[in-house]
Amino acid sequence: MRKRTAVLSAFGAAVVALSVSTSAQAATWTPTEATQYANIRECYRASCAPTGVIFPEMPVWWSHYAYNSVGNKWYYVRNDNGNTGWVYCGNLTAGC
């Protein structure tokens, strides 16, 4: 019984490790650049709280985008400081 438990425990650890690495690879980040100073926001509206900032010519990576209720396109981004959140499309070279 001890050997089976050890083997199952080792197998269980391998399965957990595979799950973690697979989900970490799920997001694809595409490079772009900031065109001007802008806040990174918690949601894709100008009224949402800031989570970071971008500056002109700063490298930024985006993973997906969404349109808000008035039809504005926002990108979900990550900056060099590791801040993540939403930035209006007009503030990035990725464009609207």
PDB file of C-alpha atoms in Angstrom:
ATOM      1  CA  MET A   1       0.000   0.000   0.000  1.00  0.00           C
ATOM      2  CA  ARG A   2       2.794   2.453   0.718  1.00  0.00           C
ATOM      3  CA  LYS A   3       4.239   2.149  -2.778  1.00  0.00           C
ATOM      4  CA  ARG A   4       0.865   2.768  -4.418  1.00  0.00           C
ATOM      5  CA  THR A   5       0.300   5.851  -2.284  1.00  0.00           C
ATOM      6  CA  ALA A   6       3.719   7.232  -3.190  1.00  0.00           C
ATOM      7  CA  VAL A   7       3.131   6.613  -6.888  1.00  0.00           C
ATOM      8  CA  LEU A   8      -0.338   8.191  -6.781  1.00  0.00           C
ATOM      9  CA  SER A   9       1.005  11.182  -4.869  1.00  0.00           C
ATOM     10  CA  ALA A  10       3.744  11.698  -7.413  1.00  0.00           C
ATOM     11  CA  PHE A  11       1.233  11.349 -10.256  1.00  0.00           C
ATOM     12  CA  GLY A  12      -1.116  13.819  -8.577  1.00  0.00           C
ATOM     13  CA  ALA A  13       1.711  16.363  -8.278  1.00  0.00           C
ATOM     14  CA  ALA A  14       2.525  15.944 -11.975  1.00  0.00           C
ATOM     15  CA  VAL A  15      -1.102  16.523 -12.941  1.00  0.00           C
ATOM     16  CA  VAL A  16      -1.244  19.693 -10.843  1.00  0.00           C
ATOM     17  CA  ALA A  17       1.995  20.971 -12.402  1.00  0.00           C
ATOM     18  CA  LEU A  18       0.629  20.321 -15.903  1.00  0.00           C
ATOM     19  CA  SER A  19      -2.592  22.170 -15.115  1.00  0.00           C
ATOM     20  CA  VAL A  20      -0.727  25.222 -13.882  1.00  0.00           C
ATOM     21  CA  SER A  21       1.656  25.456 -16.824  1.00  0.00           C
ATOM     22  CA  THR A  22      -1.146  24.916 -19.372  1.00  0.00           C
ATOM     23  CA  SER A  23      -3.291  27.733 -17.986  1.00  0.00           C
ATOM     24  CA  ALA A  24      -0.272  30.053 -17.749  1.00  0.00           C
ATOM     25  CA  GLN A  25       0.248  29.625 -21.503  1.00  0.00           C
ATOM     26  CA  ALA A  26      -3.391  30.399 -22.344  1.00  0.00           C
ATOM     27  CA  ALA A  27      -2.918  34.173 -22.757  1.00  0.00           C
ATOM     28  CA  THR A  28      -1.151  35.390 -25.892  1.00  0.00           C
ATOM     29  CA  TRP A  29       0.348  38.861 -25.494  1.00  0.00           C
ATOM     30  CA  THR A  30       0.770  40.969 -28.634  1.00  0.00           C
ATOM     31  CA  PRO A  31       3.258  43.870 -28.575  1.00  0.00           C
ATOM     32  CA  THR A  32       2.136  47.436 -29.221  1.00  0.00           C
ATOM     33  CA  GLU A  33       3.257  50.866 -28.027  1.00  0.00           C
ATOM     34  CA  ALA A  34       1.662  53.726 -26.107  1.00  0.00           C
ATOM     35  CA  THR A  35       0.985  56.838 -28.179  1.00  0.00           C
ATOM     36  CA  GLN A  36       0.434  59.127 -25.175  1.00  0.00           C
ATOM     37  CA  TYR A  37       0.136  59.203 -21.402  1.00  0.00           C
ATOM     38  CA  ALA A  38      -2.921  57.248 -20.259  1.00  0.00           C
ATOM     39  CA  ASN A  39      -4.246  55.387 -17.261  1.00  0.00           C
ATOM     40  CA  ILE A  40      -4.624  51.616 -17.277  1.00  0.00           C
ATOM     41  CA  ARG A  41      -8.077  51.008 -15.793  1.00  0.00           C
ATOM     42  CA  GLU A  42      -9.936  48.256 -13.891  1.00  0.00           C
ATOM     43  CA  CYS A  43     -12.674  48.106 -16.535  1.00  0.00           C
ATOM     44  CA  TYR A  44     -13.221  49.430 -20.046  1.00  0.00           C
ATOM     45  CA  ARG A  45     -14.758  52.800 -19.173  1.00  0.00           C
ATOM     46  CA  ALA A  46     -13.045  56.144 -18.501  1.00  0.00           C
ATOM     47  CA  SER A  47     -14.753  56.295 -15.081  1.00  0.00           C
ATOM     48  CA  CYS A  48     -13.078  53.092 -13.804  1.00  0.00           C
ATOM     49  CA  ALA A  49     -10.287  53.257 -11.223  1.00  0.00           C
ATOM     50  CA  PRO A  50      -6.684  53.336 -12.506  1.00  0.00           C
ATOM     51  CA  THR A  51      -4.371  50.356 -11.950  1.00  0.00           C
ATOM     52  CA  GLY A  52      -1.266  51.824 -13.617  1.00  0.00           C
ATOM     53  CA  VAL A  53      -0.127  54.164 -16.386  1.00  0.00           C
ATOM     54  CA  ILE A  54       1.466  54.131 -19.820  1.00  0.00           C
ATOM     55  CA  PHE A  55       3.696  56.830 -21.338  1.00  0.00           C
ATOM     56  CA  PRO A  56       4.403  57.788 -24.971  1.00  0.00           C
ATOM     57  CA  GLU A  57       6.530  55.164 -26.763  1.00  0.00           C
ATOM     58  CA  MET A  58       6.335  52.771 -23.792  1.00  0.00           C
ATOM     59  CA  PRO A  59       6.201  49.094 -24.849  1.00  0.00           C
ATOM     60  CA  VAL A  60       2.824  47.572 -23.958  1.00  0.00           C
ATOM     61  CA  TRP A  61       1.357  44.112 -24.594  1.00  0.00           C
ATOM     62  CA  TRP A  62      -2.314  43.358 -25.153  1.00  0.00           C
ATOM     63  CA  SER A  63      -4.137  40.032 -24.908  1.00  0.00           C
ATOM     64  CA  HIS A  64      -7.716  40.862 -25.968  1.00  0.00           C
ATOM     65  CA  TYR A  65     -10.103  43.755 -26.490  1.00  0.00           C
ATOM     66  CA  ALA A  66     -13.720  44.667 -25.812  1.00  0.00           C
ATOM     67  CA  TYR A  67     -16.231  47.345 -26.738  1.00  0.00           C
ATOM     68  CA  ASN A  68     -17.991  49.258 -23.983  1.00  0.00           C
ATOM     69  CA  SER A  69     -21.657  50.265 -23.934  1.00  0.00           C
ATOM     70  CA  VAL A  70     -21.052  53.319 -26.156  1.00  0.00           C
ATOM     71  CA  GLY A  71     -19.003  51.367 -28.714  1.00  0.00           C
ATOM     72  CA  ASN A  72     -15.476  52.397 -27.714  1.00  0.00           C
ATOM     73  CA  LYS A  73     -12.759  49.758 -28.188  1.00  0.00           C
ATOM     74  CA  TRP A  74     -10.527  49.031 -25.177  1.00  0.00           C
ATOM     75  CA  TYR A  75      -7.512  46.703 -24.991  1.00  0.00           C
ATOM     76  CA  TYR A  76      -6.599  44.562 -21.986  1.00  0.00           C
ATOM     77  CA  VAL A  77      -2.904  45.374 -21.536  1.00  0.00           C
ATOM     78  CA  ARG A  78       0.208  44.726 -19.479  1.00  0.00           C
ATOM     79  CA  ASN A  79       2.994  47.316 -19.139  1.00  0.00           C
ATOM     80  CA  ASP A  80       6.689  46.894 -18.252  1.00  0.00           C
ATOM     81  CA  ASN A  81       5.874  47.357 -14.557  1.00  0.00           C
ATOM     82  CA  GLY A  82       3.489  44.385 -14.595  1.00  0.00           C
ATOM     83  CA  ASN A  83       0.343  46.527 -14.293  1.00  0.00           C
ATOM     84  CA  THR A  84      -2.638  45.046 -16.097  1.00  0.00           C
ATOM     85  CA  GLY A  85      -6.006  46.461 -17.041  1.00  0.00           C
ATOM     86  CA  TRP A  86      -7.847  48.278 -19.811  1.00  0.00           C
ATOM     87  CA  VAL A  87      -6.612  51.091 -22.084  1.00  0.00           C
ATOM     88  CA  TYR A  88      -8.642  52.984 -24.690  1.00  0.00           C
ATOM     89  CA  CYS A  89      -7.618  52.059 -28.254  1.00  0.00           C
ATOM     90  CA  GLY A  90      -6.659  55.629 -29.179  1.00  0.00           C
ATOM     91  CA  ASN A  91      -3.786  55.480 -26.685  1.00  0.00           C
ATOM     92  CA  LEU A  92      -2.037  52.559 -28.425  1.00  0.00           C
ATOM     93  CA  THR A  93      -0.411  52.015 -31.805  1.00  0.00           C
ATOM     94  CA  ALA A  94      -2.623  48.894 -32.120  1.00  0.00           C
ATOM     95  CA  GLY A  95      -5.350  51.446 -32.920  1.00  0.00           C
ATOM     96  CA  CYS A  96      -9.095  51.527 -33.068  1.00  0.00           C
TER      97      CYS A  96
END
